[in-house]
């Protein structure tokens, strides 16, 4: 079994790796879904984070042990709003939670990437909201695409799609990399301030770039 990111990179052969990042509500899932339809393999670390904290997920037992039953919902899944408040106010809790979740997310990401390499995917997209914060990955990616979207539009779109209120969204935004930090690492910038077809037109060009690598 491949255990480390470096081992994975040794294996990847000719399969290009694309990092796709952007703040909350910028349009990462929209672009990733579109590119998946074109044949790319998408590995979404946020989705993996949800999966490991679903009922009976592999992170649940350790979360119960460290934080207690108050942090779980009735169905045994992670109570995300409660945990979000806890880690925003207490750095130590953040560290404990990440010590549980990060290794599980990393291993699941590696396993999925390994399968995609095995199947000779045209390229693999790693959707990582906190790409900048996950240092080791960046240097191994063949291309980094950043989705840029005005803050107010992101807030509106996230409020429409989820239960999050404005204050929670602002809190999450403040914990993420800044716009300038993100743009500084981009090979391609997708601007998402029009309709979905305008975003998809840019994603098509990115797709072509990835196939040409
Ligand atoms: P992220 O994955 O970066 O958090 P999403 O792709 O989920 O962002 O987009 C946030 C919300 O905004 C979703 O409900 C999505 O359908 C919607 N959305 C994204 N881009 C557009 C757009 N250009 N026009 C209209 N709605 C959009």
Short mmCIF file of C-alpha atoms and ligand atoms in Angstrom, two decimals:
data_model
loop_
_atom_site.label_atom_id
_atom_site.label_comp_id
_atom_site.label_asym_id
_atom_site.label_seq_id
_atom_site.Cartn_x
_atom_site.Cartn_y
_atom_site.Cartn_z
CA UNK A 1 0.00 0.00 0.00
CA UNK A 2 1.24 3.47 -0.87
CA UNK A 3 1.60 5.35 2.41
CA UNK A 4 3.21 8.65 1.63
CA UNK A 5 2.68 11.46 -0.81
CA UNK A 6 6.25 11.11 -2.05
CA UNK A 7 5.67 7.44 -2.88
CA UNK A 8 2.56 8.45 -4.79
CA UNK A 9 4.49 10.96 -6.84
CA UNK A 10 7.06 8.31 -7.71
CA UNK A 11 4.21 6.19 -9.07
CA UNK A 12 2.33 8.76 -11.07
CA UNK A 13 4.22 8.29 -14.33
CA UNK A 14 2.64 10.38 -17.04
CA UNK A 15 -0.63 11.15 -15.27
CA UNK A 16 -0.73 14.92 -14.71
CA UNK A 17 -1.86 16.27 -11.35
CA UNK A 18 -4.02 19.40 -11.22
CA UNK A 19 -4.58 21.26 -7.96
CA UNK A 20 -7.89 23.14 -7.93
CA UNK A 21 -8.38 25.66 -5.18
CA UNK A 22 -10.36 28.76 -4.27
CA UNK A 23 -12.21 30.01 -1.22
CA UNK A 24 -15.54 28.74 0.04
CA UNK A 25 -18.26 29.25 -2.58
CA UNK A 26 -15.83 30.21 -5.34
CA UNK A 27 -17.03 27.43 -7.66
CA UNK A 28 -14.58 24.55 -7.07
CA UNK A 29 -17.27 21.84 -7.08
CA UNK A 30 -18.92 23.33 -10.16
CA UNK A 31 -15.65 23.26 -12.11
CA UNK A 32 -14.70 19.81 -10.78
CA UNK A 33 -18.10 18.36 -11.75
CA UNK A 34 -17.78 19.81 -15.22
CA UNK A 35 -14.26 18.42 -15.69
CA UNK A 36 -15.32 15.02 -14.32
CA UNK A 37 -17.86 14.86 -17.15
CA UNK A 38 -14.98 15.42 -19.59
CA UNK A 39 -13.20 12.39 -18.13
CA UNK A 40 -10.94 13.78 -15.41
CA UNK A 41 -10.78 11.94 -12.09
CA UNK A 42 -11.76 14.25 -9.23
CA UNK A 43 -10.54 13.78 -5.68
CA UNK A 44 -12.27 16.28 -3.42
CA UNK A 45 -10.65 16.56 0.02
CA UNK A 46 -13.68 18.35 1.46
CA UNK A 47 -15.90 15.52 0.37
CA UNK A 48 -13.47 13.03 1.95
CA UNK A 49 -13.57 15.09 5.18
CA UNK A 50 -17.37 14.70 5.19
CA UNK A 51 -17.13 10.99 4.43
CA UNK A 52 -14.78 10.20 7.33
CA UNK A 53 -17.04 12.09 9.75
CA UNK A 54 -20.31 10.54 8.52
CA UNK A 55 -22.07 7.99 10.80
CA UNK A 56 -19.60 5.13 11.47
CA UNK A 57 -16.90 7.02 9.56
CA UNK A 58 -13.30 6.18 10.51
CA UNK A 59 -12.79 9.50 12.37
CA UNK A 60 -15.86 9.22 14.58
CA UNK A 61 -14.53 6.98 17.34
CA UNK A 62 -11.50 9.19 17.99
CA UNK A 63 -13.65 12.35 17.90
CA UNK A 64 -16.01 10.80 20.46
CA UNK A 65 -13.05 9.90 22.68
CA UNK A 66 -11.36 13.31 22.48
CA UNK A 67 -14.39 15.63 22.42
CA UNK A 68 -17.29 13.63 23.89
CA UNK A 69 -20.78 12.80 22.63
CA UNK A 70 -21.88 16.47 22.51
CA UNK A 71 -19.91 16.86 19.32
CA UNK A 72 -21.86 14.16 17.48
CA UNK A 73 -25.33 14.36 15.99
CA UNK A 74 -28.04 11.85 16.92
CA UNK A 75 -27.17 9.76 13.87
CA UNK A 76 -23.52 9.49 14.99
CA UNK A 77 -22.10 11.96 12.44
CA UNK A 78 -19.94 14.93 13.39
CA UNK A 79 -21.87 17.99 14.56
CA UNK A 80 -20.11 20.37 12.20
CA UNK A 81 -21.44 23.75 13.43
CA UNK A 82 -20.54 22.88 17.04
CA UNK A 83 -17.09 21.64 16.10
CA UNK A 84 -16.54 24.66 13.87
CA UNK A 85 -17.20 27.01 16.81
CA UNK A 86 -14.92 24.96 19.05
CA UNK A 87 -11.94 24.98 16.68
CA UNK A 88 -12.37 28.64 15.81
CA UNK A 89 -12.15 29.60 19.45
CA UNK A 90 -9.60 27.05 20.67
CA UNK A 91 -6.40 26.37 18.67
CA UNK A 92 -5.68 23.31 20.78
CA UNK A 93 -8.96 21.70 19.74
CA UNK A 94 -8.13 22.51 16.13
CA UNK A 95 -4.85 20.67 16.53
CA UNK A 96 -6.51 17.65 18.10
CA UNK A 97 -9.18 17.48 15.40
CA UNK A 98 -6.62 17.81 12.61
CA UNK A 99 -4.41 15.14 14.18
CA UNK A 100 -7.41 12.80 13.81
CA UNK A 101 -8.69 13.86 10.41
CA UNK A 102 -5.65 14.84 8.36
CA UNK A 103 -3.94 11.43 8.25
CA UNK A 104 -7.26 9.80 7.28
CA UNK A 105 -7.91 12.38 4.55
CA UNK A 106 -4.34 12.02 3.28
CA UNK A 107 -4.54 8.22 3.10
CA UNK A 108 -7.92 8.23 1.35
CA UNK A 109 -6.60 10.82 -1.13
CA UNK A 110 -3.54 8.67 -1.81
CA UNK A 111 -5.65 5.50 -2.26
CA UNK A 112 -7.98 7.20 -4.72
CA UNK A 113 -5.10 8.73 -6.65
CA UNK A 114 -3.37 5.37 -6.81
CA UNK A 115 -6.50 3.78 -8.29
CA UNK A 116 -6.80 6.59 -10.84
CA UNK A 117 -3.15 6.19 -11.84
CA UNK A 118 -3.72 2.45 -12.18
CA UNK A 119 -6.64 3.14 -14.52
CA UNK A 120 -4.53 5.62 -16.48
CA UNK A 121 -6.81 8.59 -15.91
CA UNK A 122 -6.14 11.43 -18.40
CA UNK A 123 -5.35 13.57 -15.37
CA UNK A 124 -6.28 13.81 -11.69
CA UNK A 125 -7.83 16.86 -10.05
CA UNK A 126 -7.19 17.42 -6.38
CA UNK A 127 -9.84 19.80 -5.06
CA UNK A 128 -8.28 21.34 -1.98
CA UNK A 129 -9.87 24.37 -0.30
CA UNK A 130 -6.71 24.85 1.76
CA UNK A 131 -4.14 23.99 -0.89
CA UNK A 132 -1.77 26.67 0.36
CA UNK A 133 -1.96 25.35 3.88
CA UNK A 134 -1.15 21.79 2.79
CA UNK A 135 2.45 22.60 1.85
CA UNK A 136 3.81 19.23 0.78
CA UNK A 137 1.36 18.89 -2.09
CA UNK A 138 2.05 22.06 -3.97
CA UNK A 139 5.53 21.28 -5.23
CA UNK A 140 4.34 18.01 -6.79
CA UNK A 141 1.43 19.38 -8.76
CA UNK A 142 1.85 19.85 -12.50
CA UNK A 143 -0.63 22.70 -12.64
CA UNK A 144 -2.52 24.86 -10.16
CA UNK A 145 -5.86 26.44 -11.05
CA UNK A 146 -7.37 29.04 -8.75
CA UNK A 147 -10.97 30.16 -8.95
CA UNK A 148 -11.38 33.82 -8.24
CA UNK A 149 -14.79 35.12 -7.25
CA UNK A 150 -15.79 38.34 -5.45
CA UNK A 151 -16.47 37.86 -1.73
CA UNK A 152 -20.04 39.13 -1.81
CA UNK A 153 -21.02 36.77 -4.61
CA UNK A 154 -19.48 33.85 -2.72
CA UNK A 155 -21.41 34.77 0.42
CA UNK A 156 -24.70 34.97 -1.50
CA UNK A 157 -24.10 31.66 -3.28
CA UNK A 158 -23.11 29.81 -0.11
CA UNK A 159 -26.13 31.16 1.80
CA UNK A 160 -28.38 29.93 -1.01
CA UNK A 161 -26.85 26.46 -1.05
CA UNK A 162 -26.37 25.74 2.67
CA UNK A 163 -27.55 26.36 6.23
CA UNK A 164 -24.58 28.61 6.95
CA UNK A 165 -25.38 32.16 7.99
CA UNK A 166 -23.42 35.22 6.95
CA UNK A 167 -21.34 35.36 10.16
CA UNK A 168 -20.26 31.71 9.84
CA UNK A 169 -19.30 32.19 6.20
CA UNK A 170 -17.23 35.27 7.07
CA UNK A 171 -15.55 33.28 9.83
CA UNK A 172 -14.64 30.50 7.39
CA UNK A 173 -13.42 33.02 4.82
CA UNK A 174 -11.19 34.66 7.41
CA UNK A 175 -9.59 31.29 8.22
CA UNK A 176 -8.72 30.59 4.57
CA UNK A 177 -5.83 31.92 2.50
CA UNK A 178 -6.24 35.44 1.19
CA UNK A 179 -7.08 36.20 -2.42
CA UNK A 180 -3.55 37.52 -3.09
CA UNK A 181 -1.92 34.45 -1.55
CA UNK A 182 -4.00 32.19 -3.75
CA UNK A 183 -3.47 34.15 -6.94
CA UNK A 184 0.28 34.12 -6.32
CA UNK A 185 0.47 30.33 -6.74
CA UNK A 186 -1.90 30.06 -9.74
CA UNK A 187 -0.84 28.82 -13.15
CA UNK A 188 -4.39 29.40 -14.38
CA UNK A 189 -6.96 31.76 -12.91
CA UNK A 190 -10.65 31.09 -13.56
CA UNK A 191 -12.86 34.10 -12.93
CA UNK A 192 -16.30 33.21 -11.64
CA UNK A 193 -18.38 36.35 -11.70
CA UNK A 194 -20.69 35.54 -14.60
CA UNK A 195 -23.08 32.68 -15.24
CA UNK A 196 -22.20 28.99 -15.11
CA UNK A 197 -21.61 28.76 -18.85
CA UNK A 198 -18.96 31.50 -18.59
CA UNK A 199 -17.24 29.44 -15.89
CA UNK A 200 -17.49 26.25 -17.94
CA UNK A 201 -15.97 27.95 -21.00
CA UNK A 202 -12.87 28.70 -18.91
CA UNK A 203 -12.90 25.17 -17.48
CA UNK A 204 -12.89 23.79 -21.06
CA UNK A 205 -9.69 25.69 -21.81
CA UNK A 206 -8.16 24.35 -18.61
CA UNK A 207 -9.18 20.82 -19.63
CA UNK A 208 -7.41 21.24 -22.96
CA UNK A 209 -4.30 22.55 -21.19
CA UNK A 210 -4.25 19.49 -18.94
CA UNK A 211 -4.60 17.11 -21.89
CA UNK A 212 -1.71 18.89 -23.63
CA UNK A 213 0.67 18.57 -20.65
P1 LIG B 1 -17.13 25.65 -3.78
O1 LIG B 1 -17.06 24.18 -4.16
O2 LIG B 1 -15.89 26.40 -4.18
O3 LIG B 1 -17.50 25.91 -2.36
P2 LIG B 1 -19.48 25.61 -5.49
O4 LIG B 1 -19.05 25.13 -6.83
O5 LIG B 1 -20.20 24.64 -4.60
O6 LIG B 1 -18.28 26.30 -4.69
O7 LIG B 1 -20.38 26.91 -5.73
C1 LIG B 1 -21.12 27.50 -4.65
C2 LIG B 1 -22.60 27.62 -5.06
O8 LIG B 1 -22.71 28.59 -6.08
C3 LIG B 1 -23.17 26.32 -5.63
O9 LIG B 1 -24.51 26.22 -5.23
C4 LIG B 1 -23.05 26.52 -7.14
O10 LIG B 1 -24.05 25.81 -7.84
C5 LIG B 1 -23.26 28.03 -7.26
N1 LIG B 1 -22.49 28.61 -8.37
C6 LIG B 1 -21.17 28.51 -8.61
N2 LIG B 1 -20.82 29.23 -9.71
C7 LIG B 1 -21.95 29.80 -10.16
C8 LIG B 1 -22.27 30.68 -11.28
N3 LIG B 1 -21.30 31.10 -12.11
N4 LIG B 1 -23.54 31.04 -11.43
C9 LIG B 1 -24.51 30.65 -10.57
N5 LIG B 1 -24.30 29.83 -9.52
C10 LIG B 1 -23.04 29.41 -9.31
#
